[in-house]
Amino acid sequence: MPRGSKKTPAKPAPKLTKAQHAMIKDALPAHAGEETVMAPRGDYEIEDCGHCVGLCHCATKNRFTLSFDAFLQHLSEGRIAVAR
């Protein structure tokens, strides 16, 4: 590295914990296995699936996944809210 240049080390991505929740405000199309289903409104635990975002309904324990892009789109559109 040339003298005088500064390189900031990359920060690791934050790890998801069971304490993180998503509140789904509108029913959303999601994947449950090979099927596309409508995920109902409610409180969901966020699960780290690596390549996607897993959501588990707190009351029913039903699980489904959203692609990371779809999760971010719904988050930015206000259909999903995230809380700790």
PDB file of C-alpha atoms in Angstrom:
ATOM      1  CA  MET A   1       0.000   0.000   0.000  1.00  0.00           C
ATOM      2  CA  PRO A   2       1.455   3.396  -0.909  1.00  0.00           C
ATOM      3  CA  ARG A   3       2.591   5.582   1.917  1.00  0.00           C
ATOM      4  CA  GLY A   4      -0.050   7.950   3.278  1.00  0.00           C
ATOM      5  CA  SER A   5      -3.039   6.084   1.852  1.00  0.00           C
ATOM      6  CA  LYS A   6      -5.628   4.838   4.288  1.00  0.00           C
ATOM      7  CA  LYS A   7      -7.733   1.779   3.795  1.00  0.00           C
ATOM      8  CA  THR A   8     -10.720   1.267   6.055  1.00  0.00           C
ATOM      9  CA  PRO A   9     -11.364  -2.390   6.837  1.00  0.00           C
ATOM     10  CA  ALA A  10     -14.774  -3.652   5.731  1.00  0.00           C
ATOM     11  CA  LYS A  11     -17.279  -4.114   8.535  1.00  0.00           C
ATOM     12  CA  PRO A  12     -18.756  -7.592   8.821  1.00  0.00           C
ATOM     13  CA  ALA A  13     -22.466  -7.906   8.114  1.00  0.00           C
ATOM     14  CA  PRO A  14     -24.545  -7.871  11.279  1.00  0.00           C
ATOM     15  CA  LYS A  15     -25.780 -11.285  12.399  1.00  0.00           C
ATOM     16  CA  LEU A  16     -29.505 -11.785  12.729  1.00  0.00           C
ATOM     17  CA  THR A  17     -30.784 -12.968  16.082  1.00  0.00           C
ATOM     18  CA  LYS A  18     -34.119 -14.297  17.250  1.00  0.00           C
ATOM     19  CA  ALA A  19     -34.696 -10.918  18.924  1.00  0.00           C
ATOM     20  CA  GLN A  20     -35.255  -9.296  15.530  1.00  0.00           C
ATOM     21  CA  HIS A  21     -38.851  -9.188  14.323  1.00  0.00           C
ATOM     22  CA  ALA A  22     -40.663  -8.077  11.206  1.00  0.00           C
ATOM     23  CA  MET A  23     -44.199  -6.774  11.282  1.00  0.00           C
ATOM     24  CA  ILE A  24     -45.950  -7.543   8.007  1.00  0.00           C
ATOM     25  CA  LYS A  25     -48.587  -4.878   7.446  1.00  0.00           C
ATOM     26  CA  ASP A  26     -50.134  -6.263   4.210  1.00  0.00           C
ATOM     27  CA  ALA A  27     -50.444  -9.836   2.979  1.00  0.00           C
ATOM     28  CA  LEU A  28     -47.405 -10.631   0.808  1.00  0.00           C
ATOM     29  CA  PRO A  29     -46.676 -13.275  -1.819  1.00  0.00           C
ATOM     30  CA  ALA A  30     -43.901 -15.516  -0.483  1.00  0.00           C
ATOM     31  CA  HIS A  31     -42.302 -18.930  -1.011  1.00  0.00           C
ATOM     32  CA  ALA A  32     -43.130 -21.940   1.174  1.00  0.00           C
ATOM     33  CA  GLY A  33     -41.159 -24.821  -0.290  1.00  0.00           C
ATOM     34  CA  GLU A  34     -41.955 -24.934  -3.991  1.00  0.00           C
ATOM     35  CA  GLU A  35     -45.268 -23.073  -3.607  1.00  0.00           C
ATOM     36  CA  THR A  36     -46.060 -19.379  -3.703  1.00  0.00           C
ATOM     37  CA  VAL A  37     -48.353 -18.468  -0.812  1.00  0.00           C
ATOM     38  CA  MET A  38     -49.842 -15.295   0.622  1.00  0.00           C
ATOM     39  CA  ALA A  39     -48.181 -14.567   3.953  1.00  0.00           C
ATOM     40  CA  PRO A  40     -50.720 -13.043   6.346  1.00  0.00           C
ATOM     41  CA  ARG A  41     -50.200  -9.875   8.347  1.00  0.00           C
ATOM     42  CA  GLY A  42     -48.615 -10.242  11.759  1.00  0.00           C
ATOM     43  CA  ASP A  43     -45.440 -10.503  13.803  1.00  0.00           C
ATOM     44  CA  TYR A  44     -42.655 -12.676  12.372  1.00  0.00           C
ATOM     45  CA  GLU A  45     -39.252 -13.720  13.682  1.00  0.00           C
ATOM     46  CA  ILE A  46     -36.498 -13.014  11.148  1.00  0.00           C
ATOM     47  CA  GLU A  47     -34.262 -15.990  10.380  1.00  0.00           C
ATOM     48  CA  ASP A  48     -30.942 -15.780   8.549  1.00  0.00           C
ATOM     49  CA  CYS A  49     -31.143 -18.172   5.588  1.00  0.00           C
ATOM     50  CA  GLY A  50     -27.933 -16.929   3.954  1.00  0.00           C
ATOM     51  CA  HIS A  51     -29.234 -16.289   0.439  1.00  0.00           C
ATOM     52  CA  CYS A  52     -32.745 -15.165   1.462  1.00  0.00           C
ATOM     53  CA  VAL A  53     -34.731 -13.855   4.433  1.00  0.00           C
ATOM     54  CA  GLY A  54     -36.662 -16.453   6.411  1.00  0.00           C
ATOM     55  CA  LEU A  55     -39.717 -15.399   8.367  1.00  0.00           C
ATOM     56  CA  CYS A  56     -41.499 -17.453  11.024  1.00  0.00           C
ATOM     57  CA  HIS A  57     -44.977 -16.398  12.182  1.00  0.00           C
ATOM     58  CA  CYS A  58     -44.760 -16.094  15.969  1.00  0.00           C
ATOM     59  CA  ALA A  59     -48.286 -17.365  16.694  1.00  0.00           C
ATOM     60  CA  THR A  60     -48.593 -20.232  14.192  1.00  0.00           C
ATOM     61  CA  LYS A  61     -44.899 -21.085  13.597  1.00  0.00           C
ATOM     62  CA  ASN A  62     -45.595 -21.144   9.827  1.00  0.00           C
ATOM     63  CA  ARG A  63     -42.411 -20.391   7.880  1.00  0.00           C
ATOM     64  CA  PHE A  64     -41.714 -18.867   4.499  1.00  0.00           C
ATOM     65  CA  THR A  65     -38.904 -17.069   2.714  1.00  0.00           C
ATOM     66  CA  LEU A  66     -38.479 -13.909   0.681  1.00  0.00           C
ATOM     67  CA  SER A  67     -35.569 -13.126  -1.569  1.00  0.00           C
ATOM     68  CA  PHE A  68     -33.348 -10.423  -0.110  1.00  0.00           C
ATOM     69  CA  ASP A  69     -34.399  -8.060  -2.928  1.00  0.00           C
ATOM     70  CA  ALA A  70     -38.116  -8.680  -2.288  1.00  0.00           C
ATOM     71  CA  PHE A  71     -37.639  -8.148   1.463  1.00  0.00           C
ATOM     72  CA  LEU A  72     -35.905  -4.806   0.834  1.00  0.00           C
ATOM     73  CA  GLN A  73     -38.574  -3.741  -1.672  1.00  0.00           C
ATOM     74  CA  HIS A  74     -41.418  -4.488   0.777  1.00  0.00           C
ATOM     75  CA  LEU A  75     -39.454  -2.751   3.544  1.00  0.00           C
ATOM     76  CA  SER A  76     -38.950   0.399   1.452  1.00  0.00           C
ATOM     77  CA  GLU A  77     -42.627   0.396   0.368  1.00  0.00           C
ATOM     78  CA  GLY A  78     -43.765   0.197   3.998  1.00  0.00           C
ATOM     79  CA  ARG A  79     -45.349  -3.262   3.801  1.00  0.00           C
ATOM     80  CA  ILE A  80     -42.804  -4.599   6.307  1.00  0.00           C
ATOM     81  CA  ALA A  81     -41.451  -2.898   9.418  1.00  0.00           C
ATOM     82  CA  VAL A  82     -38.436  -4.232  11.343  1.00  0.00           C
ATOM     83  CA  ALA A  83     -38.048  -4.005  15.123  1.00  0.00           C
ATOM     84  CA  ARG A  84     -35.829  -5.527  17.807  1.00  0.00           C
TER      85      ARG A  84
END
